[in-house]
Amino acid sequence: MAPEDILVELKNKKLPVFGTNKERVERLKKALGIPIQDNGSKASNSVLNNIEQIQKKREERRRRMEEERINKEERKAENEALGKLVDVDFQKMVDQFKQQVPPQKPHVPSSELKICVCVRKRPIFSKEEKNGEIDALSCSNPIIMIHEPKLKVDGITKYLENHTFQFDNTYGESEDTKTVYESSIRPLCPFILQGGTVTCFAYGQTGSGKTFTMRGLQEMVICDLDKFGRGQLTFHISFYEIYGGRCFDLLNNRAKLTILEDGNGNIQIQGLVEHPVANKDEVLQLIEYGNSVRTTHATTSNEDSSRSHAICQIILKSGQREFGRLRLVDLAGSERAQDCVSNNRQRRIEGAEINKSLLALKECIRALRGGPGAHVPYRGSKLTLVLRDSFEGGSDEKKVIMITCVCPGHSSSDHTLNSLRYADRLKEQVVANQVNQFQPKHEPLKPIQEQPKLQPEPAKPQPSKKNLQPQAQQNQLKKKDEKPEVADKFRKSFRDMEYIQKQEEDKMSLEMLDLHEKVETILEEEEELLETHVHAIKEDAQILTEEGELISMAQGDTDYDIDSYVQRMEILVKHKLTVYQNLYQKVMSFKAHLNEEEEFSNHMTQKLKKKG
């Protein structure tokens, strides 16, 4: 309808004609009884409905937040009553995730495997919970999971970063040492009695329960071997430790041992005493004594950390025949590189030497899967050197068990992650892990092979009055002849370390390789310096003896040959100067390498701090 028509209709009906055309149309429709569509009212109602929905959601969210706050306060109060000062949010997330863990499967006996890799989780201590620690590990055989608490980039939002690993066997905090023993060492007792060699390692971070686990295993396996042997076997026990690149006999007043290689290429530990014992109780007493005299020190990670690798070797014999061998190795506590560089020099050298030996051990165990032709880098450390026959040959007569112990606390998540990655590398398949059935030899008893004798040092010739060259000078010449052998041994060791560096999945940095080389140099030079110092004292004593003889000759014989006296005195004085000049050069060289290690360690510390 046109606007003019609308005006006419309004006038006919005697209605007002003011307003806009839209208002006139609505006035006319109202007069005619035609319903008017109110779009504005509909829009208004839609907005109101949306506002109501938002308000309801806000109230629901506030109600839910209030319930969570109350639950959090109740849980916090409950934890405080139990002496737990933990982060309730992270604890709730971990608990929720643990409810999704699959059920545990039966443990696999180690007799079915050539290399058995196990993981044991220790319980969390009340002291740790008081310090705010959360149990961030879930263990359900053969799975173990780390729930690592993290904060997002905003620094507020909390979340979990979960890592899952699978091993041959895993043991939770509720499983005791006997359970570990039943599926690890016990199935191999018949294997040992049939002439096999079993080596069991306990590995992990300091304070993770390695020594506790190993002591329990030692006691149980001694009892079982004695029972299986029906009392007819003699235990030949030797117990020694490797600390700072040096070897000590724990059952012989910590006598220093020398690791040598004979003409047949076999490794011999010179001076190691084997104790034949027929009574299992005496065996346990010897092992307990050896454990009590191990080297321990406080580190940044643990107040009482085992700083040495303790090797308990048990050889079963009947008369002069050998049944089998068992080696129980309690490894020194592993630490991260950044933890090692923050200690004093002695702890740094210890930590670097421990980590180097653990890297070498990993590659030696992995080489056991590679068969007879695989390269075994046993010269990479003293530990793998003395355990060489546990890895070489790829024979079915040798089996290895690695028990990795881990801490449950969330603050140890990075340490635990490193330990599990280390263990995970051990079980990588180079060849099939399933081994052929071990065939015992026709004779269950085998005669002991007589070890080749080491070459004895030639007898020292006695000095004579006619011989103007002192005996000490002859000894010095002999020592110089030995240096190329030491250098050759060092070169072989470093070559194996280079091989290990190439095998590393995350490619051990060249700086870390350089650090290991510097530590190895310091340890070698320390041995050489001590030997040179002792040698100088002996030389000096020999020179003093010859000087005394010369003085007695001059004072006792008024008709002595003055020219001969002066000539011999000149030789003695020159030689004394040579001896102490050589000692001084050794001291200065050793001091220079110590300063070099100190500077390198400071550089590494600054670099790690920047990364952090």
XYZ file of C-alpha atoms in Angstrom:
612
model
C 0.000 0.000 0.000
C 1.293 3.420 -0.985
C 1.939 6.063 1.708
C -0.853 8.258 0.252
C -3.358 5.396 0.537
C -2.284 4.811 4.141
C -2.935 8.485 4.973
C -6.404 8.276 3.369
C -7.330 5.157 5.337
C -6.145 6.722 8.608
C -8.256 9.874 7.938
C -11.331 7.770 7.070
C -11.026 5.953 10.365
C -10.341 9.219 12.166
C -6.899 8.014 13.362
C -3.811 10.173 13.864
C -1.628 10.630 10.820
C 1.607 11.811 12.487
C 4.785 9.739 12.674
C 6.809 7.794 10.178
C 5.332 5.637 7.481
C 6.193 2.497 9.477
C 4.379 3.849 12.532
C 1.318 4.734 10.363
C 1.257 1.176 8.912
C 1.430 -0.376 12.408
C -1.357 2.004 13.639
C -3.555 1.030 10.708
C -2.914 -2.718 11.190
C -3.772 -2.392 14.841
C -7.068 -0.654 13.961
C -7.879 -3.394 11.415
C -7.016 -6.234 13.898
C -3.994 -7.499 11.871
C -1.211 -9.030 14.135
C 2.073 -7.142 14.118
C 5.450 -9.110 13.988
C 7.853 -7.763 16.636
C 11.417 -8.686 15.379
C 13.069 -6.519 18.005
C 11.310 -8.395 20.797
C 12.497 -11.747 19.386
C 16.086 -10.547 19.217
C 15.780 -9.241 22.731
C 14.478 -12.591 23.958
C 17.379 -14.441 22.229
C 19.949 -12.223 23.936
C 18.301 -12.744 27.275
C 18.334 -16.508 26.788
C 22.061 -16.434 25.937
C 22.778 -14.349 29.008
C 20.869 -16.824 31.140
C 22.831 -19.765 29.664
C 26.154 -18.017 30.300
C 25.090 -17.233 33.834
C 24.098 -20.858 34.439
C 27.442 -22.093 33.094
C 29.283 -19.562 35.244
C 27.404 -20.696 38.318
C 28.093 -24.360 37.457
C 31.767 -23.610 36.944
C 31.945 -21.714 40.226
C 30.155 -24.542 42.010
C 32.586 -27.072 40.518
C 35.591 -24.905 41.411
C 34.294 -24.535 44.941
C 33.915 -28.308 45.233
C 37.448 -28.784 43.895
C 38.750 -26.185 46.325
C 37.030 -27.932 49.225
C 38.322 -31.332 48.084
C 41.799 -29.876 47.678
C 41.700 -28.378 51.157
C 40.461 -31.660 52.608
C 43.187 -33.604 50.799
C 45.804 -31.091 51.859
C 44.649 -31.334 55.484
C 44.716 -35.119 55.231
C 48.262 -35.047 53.816
C 49.387 -32.662 56.546
C 47.910 -34.988 59.165
C 49.959 -37.821 57.608
C 53.069 -35.643 57.427
C 52.967 -35.313 53.628
C 53.743 -31.874 52.243
C 53.139 -32.708 48.592
C 51.656 -30.751 45.703
C 48.002 -31.812 45.781
C 47.340 -30.940 42.120
C 50.182 -33.075 40.796
C 49.313 -35.839 43.240
C 45.743 -35.917 41.944
C 46.896 -36.057 38.306
C 49.319 -38.892 39.057
C 46.673 -40.844 40.973
C 44.197 -40.461 38.114
C 46.763 -41.709 35.607
C 47.730 -44.672 37.798
C 44.128 -45.878 37.667
C 44.607 -46.459 33.926
C 47.677 -48.721 34.339
C 47.074 -52.201 32.832
C 47.102 -55.257 35.134
C 50.410 -56.920 35.950
C 51.625 -59.964 33.986
C 53.613 -62.925 35.383
C 57.398 -62.520 35.604
C 59.598 -64.173 32.963
C 62.324 -66.483 34.359
C 65.829 -65.360 33.391
C 66.758 -68.862 32.212
C 64.902 -68.134 28.959
C 67.067 -65.115 28.144
C 70.722 -64.492 27.425
C 70.586 -60.940 28.757
C 67.850 -60.316 31.306
C 67.087 -56.644 31.984
C 64.950 -55.941 35.055
C 63.809 -52.781 36.834
C 63.014 -52.488 40.523
C 61.167 -49.552 42.050
C 61.824 -48.879 45.708
C 59.080 -47.512 48.037
C 58.893 -43.791 48.676
C 60.084 -42.909 52.170
C 58.078 -40.842 54.653
C 61.030 -38.465 54.896
C 60.745 -37.811 51.170
C 56.995 -37.193 51.411
C 57.618 -34.689 54.209
C 59.940 -32.899 51.806
C 57.186 -32.715 49.186
C 58.044 -35.762 47.075
C 55.312 -37.436 45.015
C 55.426 -41.081 43.927
C 55.726 -40.439 40.187
C 56.312 -44.037 39.042
C 53.753 -46.648 37.984
C 54.965 -50.221 37.778
C 53.013 -53.139 36.329
C 55.157 -55.957 34.937
C 56.598 -55.664 32.314
C 55.694 -51.952 32.037
C 57.063 -49.038 34.034
C 55.913 -45.434 33.551
C 57.351 -42.119 34.714
C 54.873 -39.310 35.365
C 57.069 -36.241 35.189
C 55.424 -33.083 36.656
C 55.808 -30.077 34.356
C 54.652 -26.465 34.036
C 53.573 -24.936 30.742
C 55.249 -21.838 29.348
C 52.879 -19.609 31.294
C 54.508 -20.893 34.495
C 51.113 -21.647 36.063
C 49.373 -24.472 34.213
C 50.400 -27.898 35.535
C 50.556 -31.082 33.466
C 52.242 -34.504 33.394
C 54.737 -35.694 30.814
C 54.470 -39.494 30.769
C 57.239 -41.874 29.634
C 56.582 -45.599 29.172
C 59.220 -48.370 29.081
C 58.963 -52.130 28.761
C 61.556 -54.595 30.091
C 61.884 -58.312 30.680
C 60.677 -57.903 34.271
C 59.661 -54.969 36.445
C 59.110 -55.049 40.195
C 56.950 -52.601 42.122
C 57.425 -51.292 45.648
C 55.179 -54.016 47.082
C 57.420 -56.829 45.756
C 60.258 -57.889 48.055
C 63.805 -58.994 47.238
C 62.771 -62.646 47.289
C 60.374 -61.985 44.405
C 63.216 -60.366 42.465
C 65.486 -63.337 43.218
C 62.905 -65.954 42.201
C 62.764 -64.712 38.598
C 66.331 -63.413 38.182
C 69.178 -65.436 39.727
C 67.441 -68.527 41.097
C 66.439 -69.947 37.665
C 70.140 -69.821 36.695
C 71.493 -71.836 39.639
C 71.351 -75.129 37.645
C 72.996 -73.302 34.747
C 75.909 -72.283 37.020
C 76.314 -75.845 38.326
C 76.559 -77.101 34.732
C 79.642 -74.982 34.051
C 78.057 -71.673 33.081
C 79.140 -68.150 34.009
C 76.511 -65.733 35.306
C 77.174 -62.049 35.967
C 74.538 -60.038 37.817
C 74.721 -56.240 37.970
C 72.840 -53.831 40.220
C 72.680 -50.389 38.582
C 70.988 -47.082 39.294
C 71.065 -43.636 40.813
C 72.610 -43.154 44.240
C 70.032 -43.964 46.902
C 67.876 -46.132 44.627
C 68.384 -49.354 46.612
C 71.142 -51.094 44.614
C 73.198 -52.225 47.604
C 70.085 -53.286 49.531
C 68.948 -55.399 46.582
C 72.381 -56.917 45.963
C 72.907 -57.910 49.607
C 69.595 -59.728 49.661
C 70.428 -61.541 46.418
C 73.881 -62.521 47.724
C 72.434 -64.205 50.792
C 69.734 -66.100 48.872
C 71.956 -67.369 46.063
C 74.610 -68.641 48.496
C 71.966 -70.654 50.357
C 70.527 -72.102 47.124
C 73.906 -72.997 45.609
C 74.858 -74.738 48.828
C 71.546 -76.638 48.774
C 71.838 -77.594 45.095
C 75.434 -78.698 45.619
C 74.303 -80.971 48.486
C 77.181 -79.817 50.656
C 79.799 -81.325 48.317
C 80.996 -78.005 46.872
C 83.583 -75.563 48.123
C 82.984 -71.861 47.645
C 86.054 -69.924 46.522
C 85.271 -66.296 47.311
C 87.082 -63.196 46.150
C 85.703 -59.724 46.766
C 87.318 -56.604 45.352
C 86.366 -53.064 44.397
C 87.370 -50.663 41.632
C 87.653 -47.114 42.907
C 89.089 -44.214 40.946
C 90.630 -46.511 38.355
C 92.404 -48.586 41.031
C 91.611 -52.055 42.323
C 91.547 -53.100 46.018
C 91.025 -56.478 47.709
C 88.200 -56.032 50.219
C 88.978 -59.323 51.989
C 92.697 -58.671 52.358
C 92.988 -55.360 54.243
C 92.175 -53.424 51.062
C 95.480 -54.494 49.513
C 96.107 -52.760 46.201
C 95.781 -55.063 43.198
C 97.373 -54.866 39.768
C 95.399 -55.675 36.628
C 97.677 -57.332 34.059
C 97.344 -59.131 30.760
C 99.350 -62.327 30.304
C 100.950 -63.681 27.145
C 97.744 -65.471 26.128
C 95.682 -62.280 26.304
C 93.919 -63.287 29.549
C 93.312 -60.686 32.226
C 94.945 -61.496 35.576
C 94.406 -59.652 38.848
C 97.766 -59.874 40.563
C 97.569 -60.215 44.335
C 93.857 -61.116 44.548
C 93.259 -63.703 47.275
C 90.643 -66.437 46.849
C 89.206 -67.741 50.114
C 88.110 -71.412 50.007
C 85.096 -71.836 52.300
C 82.965 -74.949 52.758
C 80.392 -73.428 55.135
C 77.762 -71.097 53.684
C 77.649 -69.129 56.957
C 81.345 -68.281 56.601
C 80.723 -67.237 53.006
C 78.019 -64.825 54.139
C 80.303 -63.446 56.853
C 83.053 -62.784 54.292
C 80.608 -61.037 51.962
C 79.202 -58.963 54.817
C 82.717 -57.898 55.807
C 83.563 -56.976 52.215
C 80.423 -54.852 51.935
C 81.307 -53.033 55.173
C 84.728 -51.836 53.955
C 83.611 -50.478 50.578
C 84.477 -46.900 49.664
C 81.633 -44.458 50.292
C 81.531 -40.648 50.147
C 78.968 -37.898 50.363
C 77.934 -36.322 47.047
C 75.431 -33.673 46.033
C 72.916 -36.466 45.434
C 73.477 -38.717 48.439
C 75.120 -38.358 51.849
C 76.448 -41.933 51.846
C 76.995 -42.915 48.222
C 78.873 -46.033 47.118
C 81.699 -44.609 45.040
C 83.193 -47.914 43.914
C 82.183 -50.917 41.843
C 82.150 -53.931 44.197
C 82.692 -57.297 42.503
C 81.959 -60.481 44.452
C 83.175 -63.541 42.553
C 82.044 -67.018 43.619
C 83.724 -70.053 42.046
C 82.200 -73.431 42.875
C 84.711 -76.281 43.099
C 84.848 -79.867 44.172
C 88.433 -80.797 44.888
C 90.451 -79.533 41.941
C 87.486 -79.400 39.550
C 85.431 -76.320 38.838
C 81.642 -76.300 38.517
C 80.773 -72.745 37.541
C 81.158 -69.048 38.288
C 78.885 -66.350 39.613
C 79.806 -62.680 39.712
C 77.658 -60.274 41.694
C 78.529 -56.681 40.824
C 77.170 -53.774 42.866
C 77.875 -50.796 40.615
C 78.699 -47.351 41.936
C 75.831 -44.869 41.983
C 75.353 -43.193 38.618
C 75.112 -39.410 38.357
C 74.406 -36.900 35.645
C 77.296 -34.954 34.152
C 76.022 -31.687 35.664
C 76.038 -33.290 39.113
C 79.634 -34.433 38.666
C 81.064 -31.075 37.648
C 79.611 -29.324 40.699
C 81.595 -31.404 43.209
C 85.190 -30.940 44.298
C 87.951 -32.349 42.129
C 88.102 -35.743 43.837
C 84.350 -36.252 43.475
C 84.484 -34.973 39.885
C 87.174 -37.468 38.935
C 85.246 -40.225 40.698
C 82.022 -39.294 38.903
C 83.695 -39.075 35.493
C 85.419 -42.440 36.015
C 82.148 -44.054 37.166
C 80.194 -42.715 34.189
C 82.930 -43.802 31.789
C 82.899 -47.344 33.170
C 79.087 -47.484 32.950
C 79.190 -46.411 29.298
C 81.815 -49.060 28.550
C 79.784 -51.686 30.430
C 76.692 -50.899 28.364
C 78.490 -51.470 25.080
C 80.193 -54.650 26.348
C 76.840 -56.162 27.382
C 75.289 -55.202 24.058
C 78.241 -56.845 22.286
C 77.304 -60.105 24.030
C 74.235 -60.223 21.783
C 76.355 -59.754 18.680
C 77.872 -63.233 18.675
C 81.517 -64.328 18.526
C 82.502 -61.741 15.890
C 81.248 -58.663 17.770
C 83.789 -56.115 18.984
C 83.886 -55.890 22.781
C 85.325 -52.523 23.945
C 86.461 -53.984 27.282
C 89.501 -51.700 27.441
C 87.205 -48.709 27.854
C 87.368 -49.008 31.660
C 88.961 -51.028 34.460
C 85.567 -52.539 35.306
C 85.022 -54.047 31.873
C 88.681 -55.064 31.712
C 88.446 -57.323 34.788
C 85.066 -58.685 33.606
C 86.292 -59.354 30.092
C 85.500 -63.076 30.055
C 81.873 -62.308 31.007
C 81.310 -60.652 27.619
C 83.655 -62.136 25.037
C 82.897 -64.925 22.652
C 79.115 -64.655 22.518
C 78.966 -68.142 24.015
C 75.791 -69.664 25.417
C 77.827 -70.478 28.532
C 77.590 -66.839 29.604
C 74.537 -64.962 30.808
C 74.054 -61.463 32.178
C 71.395 -60.044 34.488
C 71.017 -56.283 34.859
C 68.808 -55.097 37.721
C 68.159 -51.366 37.387
C 66.987 -49.743 40.610
C 65.005 -46.495 40.438
C 63.759 -43.884 42.906
C 60.016 -43.065 42.901
C 60.263 -39.361 43.842
C 59.222 -36.828 41.199
C 62.349 -34.726 41.804
C 64.405 -37.744 40.654
C 62.448 -38.094 37.406
C 65.373 -37.002 35.242
C 67.731 -39.437 37.024
C 65.156 -42.221 36.693
C 64.629 -41.405 33.022
C 68.392 -41.663 32.403
C 68.574 -44.996 34.250
C 65.674 -46.456 32.275
C 67.105 -45.234 28.975
C 70.409 -46.869 29.909
C 68.627 -50.156 30.640
C 66.529 -49.813 27.490
C 69.684 -49.587 25.385
C 70.890 -52.879 26.870
C 67.897 -54.797 25.566
C 68.102 -53.512 22.006
C 68.116 -56.436 19.630
C 71.371 -56.863 17.731
C 70.548 -60.533 17.214
C 67.621 -62.512 18.567
C 67.482 -62.337 22.334
C 66.091 -65.860 22.594
C 69.056 -68.196 23.043
C 69.561 -71.812 22.167
C 69.145 -74.392 24.881
C 72.394 -74.540 26.826
C 74.007 -77.953 26.434
C 76.023 -78.970 29.501
C 79.394 -80.505 28.894
C 79.771 -84.275 29.073
C 81.712 -83.843 32.261
C 79.797 -81.665 34.725
C 83.054 -81.100 36.540
C 85.862 -79.446 34.644
C 89.468 -79.201 35.763
C 90.773 -75.795 36.652
C 92.934 -74.398 33.909
C 96.232 -73.340 35.285
C 96.666 -69.638 34.706
C 99.772 -68.663 32.754
C 102.362 -67.223 35.029
C 103.270 -63.594 34.628
C 106.796 -62.799 33.607
C 108.814 -62.214 36.784
C 111.076 -59.213 36.955
C 114.755 -60.071 36.560
C 116.743 -60.083 39.751
C 118.458 -56.820 40.530
C 122.252 -57.120 40.199
C 124.179 -56.224 43.331
C 126.384 -53.146 43.053
C 130.097 -53.702 43.081
C 132.894 -51.357 43.964
C 134.322 -51.715 40.487
C 131.039 -50.693 38.897
C 130.944 -46.912 39.087
C 127.333 -46.743 37.752
C 124.966 -46.847 40.795
C 122.274 -49.512 41.024
C 119.574 -46.828 41.159
C 120.587 -45.607 37.710
C 120.191 -49.112 36.309
C 116.687 -49.294 37.780
C 115.833 -45.949 36.181
C 116.917 -47.239 32.782
C 114.678 -50.285 33.247
C 111.709 -48.047 34.070
C 112.222 -46.048 30.887
C 111.959 -49.269 28.881
C 108.479 -49.890 30.332
C 106.946 -46.590 29.177
C 106.019 -47.670 25.602
C 103.858 -50.489 27.037
C 101.981 -48.018 29.251
C 101.483 -45.668 26.281
C 100.220 -48.556 24.134
C 97.709 -49.544 26.838
C 96.480 -45.939 27.054
C 96.045 -45.759 23.268
C 93.992 -48.965 23.237
C 91.820 -47.677 26.075
C 91.146 -44.398 24.275
C 90.341 -46.223 21.024
C 87.663 -48.191 22.827
C 86.276 -44.963 24.310
C 86.052 -43.511 20.792
C 84.185 -46.637 19.705
C 81.770 -46.247 22.637
C 81.232 -42.590 21.738
C 80.238 -43.573 18.196
C 77.772 -46.162 19.499
C 75.944 -43.684 21.732
C 72.398 -43.025 20.536
C 72.444 -39.416 21.708
C 76.069 -39.013 20.582
C 78.120 -38.334 23.657
C 79.614 -34.893 23.098
C 83.237 -34.556 22.111
C 83.691 -32.402 25.212
C 82.618 -35.303 27.429
C 85.007 -37.579 25.549
C 87.709 -34.987 26.138
C 86.807 -34.931 29.841
C 87.140 -38.718 30.068
C 90.521 -38.478 28.351
C 91.700 -35.842 30.818
C 90.521 -37.905 33.794
C 92.213 -41.004 32.386
C 95.423 -39.004 31.961
C 95.247 -37.744 35.556
C 94.679 -41.237 36.923
C 97.528 -42.689 34.875
C 99.866 -39.850 35.822
C 98.901 -40.140 39.482
C 99.951 -43.800 39.447
C 103.150 -42.919 37.626
C 103.900 -40.028 39.998
C 103.458 -42.212 43.078
C 105.666 -44.893 41.554
C 108.279 -42.294 40.636
C 108.170 -40.854 44.161
C 108.630 -44.287 45.758
C 111.334 -45.049 43.223
C 113.117 -41.767 44.062
C 113.043 -42.603 47.774
C 114.544 -46.036 47.076
C 117.122 -44.518 44.751
C 118.010 -41.934 47.357
C 118.406 -44.649 49.969
C 120.658 -46.601 47.598
C 122.712 -43.485 46.896
C 123.021 -42.767 50.622
C 124.239 -46.318 51.150
C 126.871 -45.915 48.440
C 127.832 -42.499 49.827
C 128.247 -44.075 53.269
C 130.509 -46.728 51.795
C 132.487 -44.045 49.997
C 132.871 -41.973 53.185
C 133.942 -45.054 55.154
C 136.557 -45.845 52.535
C 137.869 -42.270 52.571
C 137.943 -41.951 56.373
C 139.136 -45.468 57.139
C 141.955 -45.684 54.648
C 144.555 -42.907 54.780
C 146.039 -44.186 51.530
C 142.794 -44.155 49.472
C 142.654 -43.126 45.804
C 141.481 -39.491 45.818
C 140.787 -39.552 42.062
C 138.519 -42.587 42.430
C 136.701 -40.906 45.340
C 136.051 -37.729 43.341
C 134.952 -39.677 40.271
C 132.430 -41.812 42.201
C 131.199 -38.814 44.178
C 130.571 -36.890 40.965
C 128.507 -39.793 39.565
C 126.452 -40.084 42.742
C 125.698 -36.351 42.923
C 124.759 -36.181 39.245
C 122.508 -39.169 39.606
C 120.800 -37.726 42.682
C 120.131 -34.546 40.720
C 118.767 -36.629 37.812
C 116.423 -38.586 40.097
C 114.924 -35.498 41.740
C 114.826 -33.537 38.499
C 112.774 -36.366 36.996
C 110.480 -36.348 40.065
C 110.127 -32.562 39.821
C 109.151 -32.784 36.138
C 106.535 -35.404 36.990
C 105.114 -33.185 39.731
C 104.921 -30.137 37.468
C 103.340 -32.133 34.627
C 100.749 -33.595 37.012
C 100.017 -30.143 38.439
C 99.535 -28.739 34.927
C 97.027 -31.472 34.069
C 95.152 -30.842 37.336
C 94.872 -27.145 36.470
C 93.738 -28.058 32.949
C 91.015 -30.324 34.371
C 89.933 -27.560 36.767
C 89.582 -25.026 33.937
C 87.762 -27.537 31.746
C 85.385 -28.415 34.592
C 84.620 -24.715 35.213
C 83.916 -24.318 31.493
C 81.548 -27.301 31.554
C 79.818 -25.947 34.670
C 79.161 -22.580 33.035
C 77.926 -24.275 29.863
C 75.496 -26.511 31.780
C 74.225 -23.522 33.775
C 73.456 -21.671 30.541
C 71.562 -24.698 29.224
C 69.595 -24.872 32.476
